[in-house]
PDB file of C-alpha atoms in Angstrom:
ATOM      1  CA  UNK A 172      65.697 -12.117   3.844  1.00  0.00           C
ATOM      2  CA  UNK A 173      66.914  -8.362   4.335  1.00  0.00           C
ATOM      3  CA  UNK A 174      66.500  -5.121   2.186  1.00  0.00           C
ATOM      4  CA  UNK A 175      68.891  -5.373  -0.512  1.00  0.00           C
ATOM      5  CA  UNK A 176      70.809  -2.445   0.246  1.00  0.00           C
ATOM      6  CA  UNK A 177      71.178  -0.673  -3.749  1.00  0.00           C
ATOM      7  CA  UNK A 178      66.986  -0.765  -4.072  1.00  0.00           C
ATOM      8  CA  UNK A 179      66.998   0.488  -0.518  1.00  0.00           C
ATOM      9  CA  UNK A 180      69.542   3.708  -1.441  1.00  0.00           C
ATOM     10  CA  UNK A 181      67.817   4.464  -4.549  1.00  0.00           C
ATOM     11  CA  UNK A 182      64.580   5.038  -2.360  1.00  0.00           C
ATOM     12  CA  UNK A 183      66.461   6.552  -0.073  1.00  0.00           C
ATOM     13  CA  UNK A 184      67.615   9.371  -2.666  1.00  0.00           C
ATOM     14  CA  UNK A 185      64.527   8.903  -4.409  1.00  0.00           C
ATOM     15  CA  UNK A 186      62.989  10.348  -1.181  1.00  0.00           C
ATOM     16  CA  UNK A 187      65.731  12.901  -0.154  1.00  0.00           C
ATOM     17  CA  UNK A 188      65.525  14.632  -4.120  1.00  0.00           C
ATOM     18  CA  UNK A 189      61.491  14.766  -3.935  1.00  0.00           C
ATOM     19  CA  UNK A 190      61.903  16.380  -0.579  1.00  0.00           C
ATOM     20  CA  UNK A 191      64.051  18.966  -2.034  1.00  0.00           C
ATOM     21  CA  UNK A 192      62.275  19.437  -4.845  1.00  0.00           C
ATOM     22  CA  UNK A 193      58.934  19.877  -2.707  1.00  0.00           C
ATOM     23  CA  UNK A 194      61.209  22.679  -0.783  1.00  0.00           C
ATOM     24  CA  UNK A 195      62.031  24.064  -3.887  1.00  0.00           C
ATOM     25  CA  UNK A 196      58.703  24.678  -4.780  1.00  0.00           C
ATOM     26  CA  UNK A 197      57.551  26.093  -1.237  1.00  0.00           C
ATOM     27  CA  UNK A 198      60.768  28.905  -1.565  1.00  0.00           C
ATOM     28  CA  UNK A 199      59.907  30.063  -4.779  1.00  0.00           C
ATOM     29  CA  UNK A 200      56.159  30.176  -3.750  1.00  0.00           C
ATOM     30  CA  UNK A 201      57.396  32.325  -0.271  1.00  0.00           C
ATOM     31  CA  UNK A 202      59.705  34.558  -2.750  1.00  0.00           C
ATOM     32  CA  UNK A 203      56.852  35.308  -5.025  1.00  0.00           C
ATOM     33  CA  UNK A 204      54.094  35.840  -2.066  1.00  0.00           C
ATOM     34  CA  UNK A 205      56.916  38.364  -0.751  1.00  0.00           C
ATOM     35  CA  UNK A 206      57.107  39.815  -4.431  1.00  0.00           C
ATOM     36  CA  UNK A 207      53.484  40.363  -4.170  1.00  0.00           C
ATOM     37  CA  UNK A 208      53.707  42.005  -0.647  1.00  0.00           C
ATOM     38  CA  UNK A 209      56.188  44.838  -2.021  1.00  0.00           C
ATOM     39  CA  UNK A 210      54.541  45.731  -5.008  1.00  0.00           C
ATOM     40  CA  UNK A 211      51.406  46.035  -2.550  1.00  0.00           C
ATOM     41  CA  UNK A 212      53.256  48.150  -0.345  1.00  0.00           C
ATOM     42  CA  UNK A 213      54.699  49.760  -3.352  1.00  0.00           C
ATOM     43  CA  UNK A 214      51.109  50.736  -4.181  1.00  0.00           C
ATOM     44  CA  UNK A 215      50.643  51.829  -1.411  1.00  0.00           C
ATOM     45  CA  UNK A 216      53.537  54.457  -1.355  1.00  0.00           C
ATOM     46  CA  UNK A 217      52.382  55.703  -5.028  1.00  0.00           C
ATOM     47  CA  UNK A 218      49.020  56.172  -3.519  1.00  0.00           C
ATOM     48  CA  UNK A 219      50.376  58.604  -0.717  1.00  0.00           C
ATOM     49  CA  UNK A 220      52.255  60.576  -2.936  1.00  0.00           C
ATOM     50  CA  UNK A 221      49.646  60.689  -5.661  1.00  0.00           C
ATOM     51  CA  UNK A 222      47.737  62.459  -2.940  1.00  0.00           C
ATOM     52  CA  UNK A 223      50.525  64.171  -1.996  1.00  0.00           C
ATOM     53  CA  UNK A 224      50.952  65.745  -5.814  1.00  0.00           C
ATOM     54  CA  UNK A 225      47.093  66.353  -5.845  1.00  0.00           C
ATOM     55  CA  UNK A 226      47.433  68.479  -2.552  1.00  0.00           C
ATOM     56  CA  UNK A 227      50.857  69.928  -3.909  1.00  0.00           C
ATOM     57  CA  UNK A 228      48.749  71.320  -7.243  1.00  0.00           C
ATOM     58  CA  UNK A 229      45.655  72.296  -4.804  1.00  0.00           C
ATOM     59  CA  UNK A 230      47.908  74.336  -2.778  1.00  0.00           C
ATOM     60  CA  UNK A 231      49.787  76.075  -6.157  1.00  0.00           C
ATOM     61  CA  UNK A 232      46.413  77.024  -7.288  1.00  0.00           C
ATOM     62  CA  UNK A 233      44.872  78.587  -4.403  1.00  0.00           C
ATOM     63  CA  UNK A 234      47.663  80.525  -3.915  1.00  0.00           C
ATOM     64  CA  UNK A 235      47.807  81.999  -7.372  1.00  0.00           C
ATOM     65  CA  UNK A 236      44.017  82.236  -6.673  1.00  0.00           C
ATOM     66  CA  UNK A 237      44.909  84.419  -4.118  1.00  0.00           C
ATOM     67  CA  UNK A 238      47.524  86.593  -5.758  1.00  0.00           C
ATOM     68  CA  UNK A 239      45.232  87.182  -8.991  1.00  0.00           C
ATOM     69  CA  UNK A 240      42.807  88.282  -6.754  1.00  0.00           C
ATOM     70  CA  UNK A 241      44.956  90.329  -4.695  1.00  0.00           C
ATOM     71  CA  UNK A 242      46.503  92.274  -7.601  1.00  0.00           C
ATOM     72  CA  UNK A 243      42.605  92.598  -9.005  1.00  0.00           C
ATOM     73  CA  UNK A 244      41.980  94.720  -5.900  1.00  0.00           C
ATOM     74  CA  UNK A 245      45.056  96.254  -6.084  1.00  0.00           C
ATOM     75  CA  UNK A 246      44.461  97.379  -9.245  1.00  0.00           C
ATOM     76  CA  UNK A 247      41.047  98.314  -8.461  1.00  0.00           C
ATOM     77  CA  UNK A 248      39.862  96.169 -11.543  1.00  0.00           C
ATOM     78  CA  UNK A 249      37.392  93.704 -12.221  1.00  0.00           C
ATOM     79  CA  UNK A 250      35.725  92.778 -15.219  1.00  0.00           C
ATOM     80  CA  UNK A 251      34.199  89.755 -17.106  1.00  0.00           C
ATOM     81  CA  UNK A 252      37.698  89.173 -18.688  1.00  0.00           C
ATOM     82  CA  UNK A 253      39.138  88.308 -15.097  1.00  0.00           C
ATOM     83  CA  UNK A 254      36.297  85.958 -14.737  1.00  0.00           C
ATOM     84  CA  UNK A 255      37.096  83.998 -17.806  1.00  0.00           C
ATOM     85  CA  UNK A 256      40.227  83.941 -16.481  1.00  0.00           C
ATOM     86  CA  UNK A 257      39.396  82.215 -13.181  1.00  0.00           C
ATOM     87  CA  UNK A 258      37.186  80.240 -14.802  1.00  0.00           C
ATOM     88  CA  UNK A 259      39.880  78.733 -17.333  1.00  0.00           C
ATOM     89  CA  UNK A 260      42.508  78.719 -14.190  1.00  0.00           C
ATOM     90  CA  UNK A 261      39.882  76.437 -12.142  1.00  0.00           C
ATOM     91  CA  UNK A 262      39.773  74.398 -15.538  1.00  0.00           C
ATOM     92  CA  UNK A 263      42.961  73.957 -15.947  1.00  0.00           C
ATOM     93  CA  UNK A 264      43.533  72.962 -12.240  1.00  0.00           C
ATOM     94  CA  UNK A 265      40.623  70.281 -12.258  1.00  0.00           C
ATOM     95  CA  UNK A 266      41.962  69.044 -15.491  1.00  0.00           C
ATOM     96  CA  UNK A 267      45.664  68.557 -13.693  1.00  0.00           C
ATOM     97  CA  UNK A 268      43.600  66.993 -10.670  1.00  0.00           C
ATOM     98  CA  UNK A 269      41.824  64.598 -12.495  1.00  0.00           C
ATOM     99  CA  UNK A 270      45.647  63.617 -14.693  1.00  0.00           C
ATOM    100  CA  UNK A 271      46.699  62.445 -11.332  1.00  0.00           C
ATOM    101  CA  UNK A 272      44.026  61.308 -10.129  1.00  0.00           C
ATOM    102  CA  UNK A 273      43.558  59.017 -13.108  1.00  0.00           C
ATOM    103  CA  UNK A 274      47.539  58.263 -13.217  1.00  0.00           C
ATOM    104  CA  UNK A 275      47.270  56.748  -9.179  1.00  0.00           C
ATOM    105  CA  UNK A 276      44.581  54.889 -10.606  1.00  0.00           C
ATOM    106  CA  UNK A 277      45.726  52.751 -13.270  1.00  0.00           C
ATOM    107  CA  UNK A 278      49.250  52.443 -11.430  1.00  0.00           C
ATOM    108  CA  UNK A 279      47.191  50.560  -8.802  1.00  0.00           C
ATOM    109  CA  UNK A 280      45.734  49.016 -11.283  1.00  0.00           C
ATOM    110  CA  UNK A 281      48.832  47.338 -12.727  1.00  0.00           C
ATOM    111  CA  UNK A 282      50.027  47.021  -9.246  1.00  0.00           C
ATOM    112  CA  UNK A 283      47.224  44.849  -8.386  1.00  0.00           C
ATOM    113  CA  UNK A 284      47.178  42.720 -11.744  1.00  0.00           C
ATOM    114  CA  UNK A 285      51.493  42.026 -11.302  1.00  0.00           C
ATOM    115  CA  UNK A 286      50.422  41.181  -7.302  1.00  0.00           C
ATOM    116  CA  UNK A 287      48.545  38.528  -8.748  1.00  0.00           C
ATOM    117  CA  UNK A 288      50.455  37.739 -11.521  1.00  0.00           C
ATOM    118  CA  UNK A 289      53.363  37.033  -8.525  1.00  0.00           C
ATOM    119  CA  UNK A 290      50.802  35.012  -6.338  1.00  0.00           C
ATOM    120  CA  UNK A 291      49.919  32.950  -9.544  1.00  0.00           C
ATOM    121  CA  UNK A 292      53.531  31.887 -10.048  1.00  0.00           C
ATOM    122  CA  UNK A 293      54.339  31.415  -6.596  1.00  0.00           C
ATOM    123  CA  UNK A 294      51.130  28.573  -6.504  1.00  0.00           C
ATOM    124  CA  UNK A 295      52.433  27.424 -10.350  1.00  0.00           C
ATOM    125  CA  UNK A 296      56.040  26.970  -8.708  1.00  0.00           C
ATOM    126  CA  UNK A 297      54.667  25.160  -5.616  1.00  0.00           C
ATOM    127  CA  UNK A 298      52.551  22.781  -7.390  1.00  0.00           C
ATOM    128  CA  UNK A 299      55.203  21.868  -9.714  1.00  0.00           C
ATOM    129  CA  UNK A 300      57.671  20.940  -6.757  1.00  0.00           C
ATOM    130  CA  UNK A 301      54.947  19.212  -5.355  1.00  0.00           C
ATOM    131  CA  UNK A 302      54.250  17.163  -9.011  1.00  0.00           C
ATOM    132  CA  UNK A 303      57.895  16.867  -8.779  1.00  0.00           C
ATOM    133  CA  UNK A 304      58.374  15.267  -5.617  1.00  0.00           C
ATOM    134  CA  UNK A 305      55.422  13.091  -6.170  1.00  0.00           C
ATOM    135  CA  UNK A 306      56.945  12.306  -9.796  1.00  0.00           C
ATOM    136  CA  UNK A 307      60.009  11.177  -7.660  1.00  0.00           C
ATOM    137  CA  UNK A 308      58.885   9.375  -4.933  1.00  0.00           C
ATOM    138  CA  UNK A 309      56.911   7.208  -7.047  1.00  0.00           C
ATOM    139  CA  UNK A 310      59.565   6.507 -10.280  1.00  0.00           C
ATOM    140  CA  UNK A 311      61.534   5.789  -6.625  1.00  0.00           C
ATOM    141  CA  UNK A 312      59.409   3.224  -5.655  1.00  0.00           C
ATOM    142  CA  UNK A 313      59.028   1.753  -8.858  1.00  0.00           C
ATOM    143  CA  UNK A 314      62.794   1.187  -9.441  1.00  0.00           C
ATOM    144  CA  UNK A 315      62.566  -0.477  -5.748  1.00  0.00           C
ATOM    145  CA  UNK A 316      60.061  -2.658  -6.503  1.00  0.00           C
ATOM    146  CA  UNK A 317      61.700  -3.650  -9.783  1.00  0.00           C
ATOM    147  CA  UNK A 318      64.881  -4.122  -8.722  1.00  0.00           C
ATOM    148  CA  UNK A 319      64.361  -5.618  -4.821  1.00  0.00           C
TER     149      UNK A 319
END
């Protein structure tokens, strides 16, 4: 006796929708891995110019370091009031250091935590094709069975 041919399609399609829904799953999982991968290389741009900005407001200080001092020998005047004043410049400059210092930090931070908040849905969406196409395949095979 041969296959009766209706059981034998339903598998058939039964077996060509779990496929797709098992390459479903392995896209999204690709398109969130690649999600991950750019905000990693996004952190990695914010890094550079975090550093960038620190040299930037290195740079802007020693050079007003420099002209203070300058015009204090210019002027052929130094007292303890242009040492307070240093002192409060190098404050204020380690202060602005340390804002972006601490701002390239916790934007890594968050870069790292959405990296693996994409990773996690990429492996959510591939399992679920994966229960899909098993889910499928086997309500597929049932429905064979039954009906053959």
């Amino acid at each position: 006796m041969g296959i009766p041919i209706v059981p034998a399609l339903g598998l058939l399609f039964a077996g060509i929708s779990a496929f797709g829904q098992y390459r479903t799953g392995v896209a999204q999982r690709q398109a969130k891995n690649q999600e991950a991968y750019n905000l990693e290389l996004q952190a990695e741009q914010d890094s550079i110019i975090a550093l960038q900005n620190e040299n930037r407001r290195r740079k802007q200080a020693s050079i007003l370091l420099a002209s203070n001092l300058a015009e204090q020998a210019y002027n052929n005047r130094y007292d303890n009031s242009f040492d307070a004043f240093l002192e409060e410049n190098e404050a204020v400059v380690t202060d602005d250091i340390g804002g972006i210092q601490l701002s390239a930090f916790l934007n890594d931070r968050v870069s790292k935590q959405r990296q693996e908040v994409a990773r996690s849905e990429g492996r959510a969406f591939y399992e679920a094709g994966l229960l899909g196409a098993a889910t499928t395949l086997g309500t597929g095979y049932y429905n064979y069975r039954r009906l053959s």
